Short mmCIF file of C-alpha atoms in Angstrom, two decimals:
data_model
loop_
_atom_site.label_atom_id
_atom_site.label_comp_id
_atom_site.label_asym_id
_atom_site.label_seq_id
_atom_site.Cartn_x
_atom_site.Cartn_y
_atom_site.Cartn_z
CA UNK A 239 42.16 126.41 82.14
CA UNK A 240 41.35 122.97 83.45
CA UNK A 241 38.03 122.71 85.23
CA UNK A 242 36.71 119.60 86.99
CA UNK A 243 33.01 119.09 87.60
CA UNK A 244 31.28 116.32 89.55
CA UNK A 245 27.69 115.35 89.10
CA UNK A 246 25.54 114.87 91.08
CA UNK A 247 26.53 117.14 93.91
CA UNK A 248 24.63 114.98 96.36
CA UNK A 249 23.11 111.50 96.21
CA UNK A 250 21.04 109.49 98.60
CA UNK A 251 20.43 105.79 97.89
CA UNK A 252 19.15 102.75 99.79
CA UNK A 253 21.65 100.15 100.89
CA UNK A 254 22.54 97.54 98.29
CA UNK A 255 22.18 99.72 95.22
CA UNK A 256 24.87 99.97 92.57
CA UNK A 257 25.71 103.56 91.83
CA UNK A 258 27.79 105.71 89.49
CA UNK A 259 29.52 108.97 90.30
CA UNK A 260 30.59 111.17 87.45
CA UNK A 261 33.62 113.40 86.97
CA UNK A 262 34.13 115.64 83.93
CA UNK A 263 37.21 117.65 83.02
CA UNK A 264 37.68 120.22 80.28
CA UNK A 265 41.28 119.54 79.16
CA UNK A 266 42.17 116.01 78.11
CA UNK A 267 45.91 116.65 78.57
CA UNK A 268 46.22 114.91 81.93
CA UNK A 269 48.76 112.51 83.43
CA UNK A 270 46.30 110.75 85.66
CA UNK A 271 43.06 111.02 87.56
CA UNK A 272 42.63 110.06 91.18
CA UNK A 273 39.45 109.35 93.17
CA UNK A 274 39.36 110.13 96.84
CA UNK A 275 36.93 109.65 99.69
CA UNK A 276 36.53 112.22 102.45
CA UNK A 277 34.66 111.59 105.66
CA UNK A 278 33.30 114.65 107.52
CA UNK A 279 36.05 116.64 109.18
CA UNK A 280 38.74 114.19 108.01
CA UNK A 281 41.43 114.10 105.38
CA UNK A 282 41.23 112.45 101.96
CA UNK A 283 41.64 108.72 101.47
CA UNK A 284 42.95 107.64 98.10
CA UNK A 285 40.66 105.11 96.41
CA UNK A 286 41.94 104.63 92.88
CA UNK A 287 44.48 106.18 90.55
CA UNK A 288 44.03 105.83 86.79
CA UNK A 289 46.92 106.74 84.57
CA UNK A 290 46.16 108.51 81.30
CA UNK A 291 47.04 105.35 79.35
CA UNK A 292 44.62 103.20 81.31
CA UNK A 293 40.88 102.77 80.81
CA UNK A 294 39.90 101.48 84.20
CA UNK A 295 41.04 100.42 87.65
CA UNK A 296 39.33 98.19 90.18
CA UNK A 297 39.62 97.81 93.94
CA UNK A 298 37.09 95.62 95.72
CA UNK A 299 33.59 96.99 95.10
CA UNK A 300 34.98 100.07 93.36
CA UNK A 301 35.65 100.43 89.68
CA UNK A 302 36.84 103.64 88.07
CA UNK A 303 36.91 104.26 84.35
CA UNK A 304 38.62 106.96 82.33
CA UNK A 305 37.72 108.25 78.87
CA UNK A 306 40.37 110.90 78.35
CA UNK A 307 39.21 111.95 74.90
CA UNK A 308 35.74 112.87 76.13
CA UNK A 309 37.01 114.24 79.44
CA UNK A 310 35.06 111.87 81.65
CA UNK A 311 35.63 109.47 84.49
CA UNK A 312 33.14 107.41 86.43
CA UNK A 313 33.38 105.75 89.81
CA UNK A 314 31.16 102.71 90.10
CA UNK A 315 30.30 101.46 93.59
CA UNK A 316 28.76 98.02 93.73
CA UNK A 317 26.33 96.90 96.44
CA UNK A 318 26.52 100.14 98.39
CA UNK A 319 26.72 100.06 102.18
CA UNK A 320 26.03 102.69 104.88
CA UNK A 321 29.79 102.79 105.49
CA UNK A 322 30.23 104.14 101.96
CA UNK A 323 28.57 107.38 103.02
CA UNK A 324 31.11 110.14 102.44
CA UNK A 325 32.10 112.82 99.98
CA UNK A 326 33.83 111.48 96.86
CA UNK A 327 36.31 113.73 95.09
CA UNK A 328 38.03 113.29 91.77
CA UNK A 329 41.26 115.12 90.98
CA UNK A 330 43.13 115.40 87.70
CA UNK A 331 46.90 115.80 87.47
CA UNK A 332 47.80 117.90 84.44
CA UNK A 333 51.55 117.27 84.85
CA UNK A 334 52.24 120.51 86.60
CA UNK A 335 52.77 121.01 90.29
CA UNK A 336 49.25 120.43 91.54
CA UNK A 337 46.11 118.41 91.37
CA UNK A 338 42.87 120.08 90.26
CA UNK A 339 39.96 118.88 92.36
CA UNK A 340 36.31 118.53 91.53
CA UNK A 341 33.59 119.91 93.72
CA UNK A 342 32.71 116.48 95.11
CA UNK A 343 29.64 114.26 95.38
CA UNK A 344 28.15 113.84 98.85
CA UNK A 345 26.88 110.28 99.08
CA UNK A 346 24.50 109.00 101.71
CA UNK A 347 23.62 105.29 101.77
CA UNK A 348 20.54 104.59 103.81
CA UNK A 349 20.33 101.43 105.93
CA UNK B 175 48.23 102.62 103.95
CA UNK B 176 49.44 106.20 103.80
CA UNK B 177 52.11 107.21 106.31
CA UNK B 178 51.47 110.94 106.54
CA UNK B 179 50.66 112.54 109.81
CA UNK B 180 49.34 115.87 110.90
CA UNK B 181 49.41 117.32 114.38
CA UNK B 182 47.46 118.59 116.11
CA UNK B 183 44.16 117.21 114.82
CA UNK B 184 42.21 120.01 116.47
CA UNK B 185 43.43 123.40 117.68
CA UNK B 186 41.50 126.25 119.30
CA UNK B 187 43.61 129.32 119.83
CA UNK B 188 43.27 133.01 120.61
CA UNK B 189 43.73 135.81 118.15
CA UNK B 190 47.30 137.01 117.77
CA UNK B 191 48.95 133.72 118.74
CA UNK B 192 51.70 132.15 116.65
CA UNK B 193 50.92 128.61 115.62
CA UNK B 194 52.70 125.86 113.70
CA UNK B 195 50.85 123.00 112.08
CA UNK B 196 53.01 119.90 111.70
CA UNK B 197 53.02 117.52 108.75
CA UNK B 198 55.31 114.53 108.50
CA UNK B 199 55.58 111.65 106.05
CA UNK B 200 57.70 108.54 106.21
CA UNK B 201 57.40 107.57 102.56
CA UNK B 202 60.37 109.55 101.36
CA UNK B 203 58.15 111.64 99.08
CA UNK B 204 59.76 114.69 97.55
CA UNK B 205 56.54 116.60 96.77
CA UNK B 206 54.45 117.95 99.58
CA UNK B 207 51.38 120.19 99.65
CA UNK B 208 49.19 122.19 101.99
CA UNK B 209 45.54 122.69 101.19
CA UNK B 210 42.95 124.79 102.96
CA UNK B 211 39.35 123.62 103.07
CA UNK B 212 36.30 125.27 104.62
CA UNK B 213 33.44 122.94 105.63
CA UNK B 214 31.64 121.54 102.59
CA UNK B 215 33.79 123.58 100.25
CA UNK B 216 36.54 122.91 97.75
CA UNK B 217 40.19 122.31 98.52
CA UNK B 218 42.47 125.26 97.77
CA UNK B 219 46.22 124.80 97.39
CA UNK B 220 48.10 127.33 99.55
CA UNK B 221 51.70 125.95 99.50
CA UNK B 222 53.75 123.25 97.85
CA UNK B 223 57.27 121.97 97.82
CA UNK B 224 59.21 119.92 95.30
CA UNK B 225 61.92 118.97 97.83
CA UNK B 226 64.25 120.22 100.51
CA UNK B 227 64.68 123.99 100.49
CA UNK B 228 62.00 124.30 97.78
CA UNK B 229 58.70 126.06 98.67
CA UNK B 230 56.19 127.89 96.52
CA UNK B 231 52.88 129.61 97.07
CA UNK B 232 49.77 127.97 95.72
CA UNK B 233 46.66 129.37 94.10
CA UNK B 234 45.01 130.73 97.19
CA UNK B 235 46.71 133.66 98.87
CA UNK B 236 47.58 132.79 102.44
CA UNK B 237 49.25 134.63 105.27
CA UNK B 238 50.86 131.42 106.38
CA UNK B 239 54.46 130.41 105.63
CA UNK B 240 56.07 127.00 105.18
CA UNK B 241 59.53 125.52 105.37
CA UNK B 242 61.10 122.32 104.06
CA UNK B 243 64.36 121.70 105.85
CA UNK B 244 63.97 117.95 105.83
CA UNK B 245 62.31 115.71 103.29
CA UNK B 246 59.86 114.26 105.80
CA UNK B 247 58.67 117.50 107.41
CA UNK B 248 56.62 120.35 105.93
CA UNK B 249 55.37 122.57 108.76
CA UNK B 250 52.98 125.50 108.20
CA UNK B 251 53.24 128.55 110.42
CA UNK B 252 50.87 131.45 111.10
CA UNK B 253 52.71 134.24 112.86
CA UNK B 254 49.56 135.93 114.18
CA UNK B 255 46.37 133.93 114.04
CA UNK B 256 43.08 135.64 113.17
CA UNK B 257 39.49 134.40 113.11
CA UNK B 258 39.65 134.47 109.28
CA UNK B 259 42.25 131.68 109.49
CA UNK B 260 39.65 129.34 110.96
CA UNK B 261 39.52 126.36 108.54
CA UNK B 262 40.68 122.85 107.98
CA UNK B 263 44.28 122.47 106.78
CA UNK B 264 45.21 119.34 104.85
CA UNK B 265 48.73 118.16 104.10
CA UNK B 266 49.52 115.85 101.20
CA UNK B 267 52.55 114.18 99.69
CA UNK B 268 53.47 112.45 96.47
CA UNK B 269 56.65 110.81 95.29
CA UNK B 270 58.20 109.60 92.09
CA UNK B 271 56.95 110.61 88.69
CA UNK B 272 53.73 112.40 87.75
CA UNK B 273 51.93 109.07 87.71
CA UNK B 274 51.99 108.34 91.40
CA UNK B 275 49.27 108.63 94.02
CA UNK B 276 48.90 111.55 96.34
CA UNK B 277 48.35 110.74 99.99
CA UNK B 278 46.67 113.01 102.50
CA UNK B 279 46.94 113.41 106.23
CA UNK B 280 43.89 113.50 108.47
CA UNK B 281 43.88 117.26 108.61
CA UNK B 282 44.11 119.90 111.31
CA UNK B 283 40.95 121.75 112.18
CA UNK B 284 41.94 125.19 113.34
CA UNK B 285 39.61 127.55 115.19
CA UNK B 286 40.81 131.03 116.06
CA UNK B 287 38.69 132.79 118.66
#
């Protein structure tokens, strides 16, 4: 059974720091992995999708990597800003009907 | 930008009322999903659909029902709301093959009093 874990559960950093969020999954048989951002009380905003054949994807200050064999993905945020404060979720798509979500990392960037 | 919309955004309703949460997408996606999420907690899949006239229950047992008469609409209905139904409901859609992005609506926060 696929399980997705995100570490740390919460993170508080000063503005300007580069940071790394981690996502681990137990079954490497995935089609893709997607990173989302969720602001309090809101829906999920898609940040990056990495297909199983890809190693990384970049969008602006965000870079996501995927190491399928070791069951790991990282989301790198460069030069963090207070507006980056949110919960970050990773989700793996095993090729069946649904995504399997991690538990999320709550990020707070202090001004 | 994702074109998936949920209405209402917030709903406070009395116990026993029938409610329908609306979800619409203009991207022509065949796959649509409903998730339930309590504050600070994980997302739980309650319903999904592969296309018109296709609906399935998700992992979390729910007293709600869904319908998919048109590609763009995936409404969720509670026949008789109870305080235990208080939660946030998130709708999502995805098109194409397995390697396409999922897009989420802004959610409906339901409070049953």
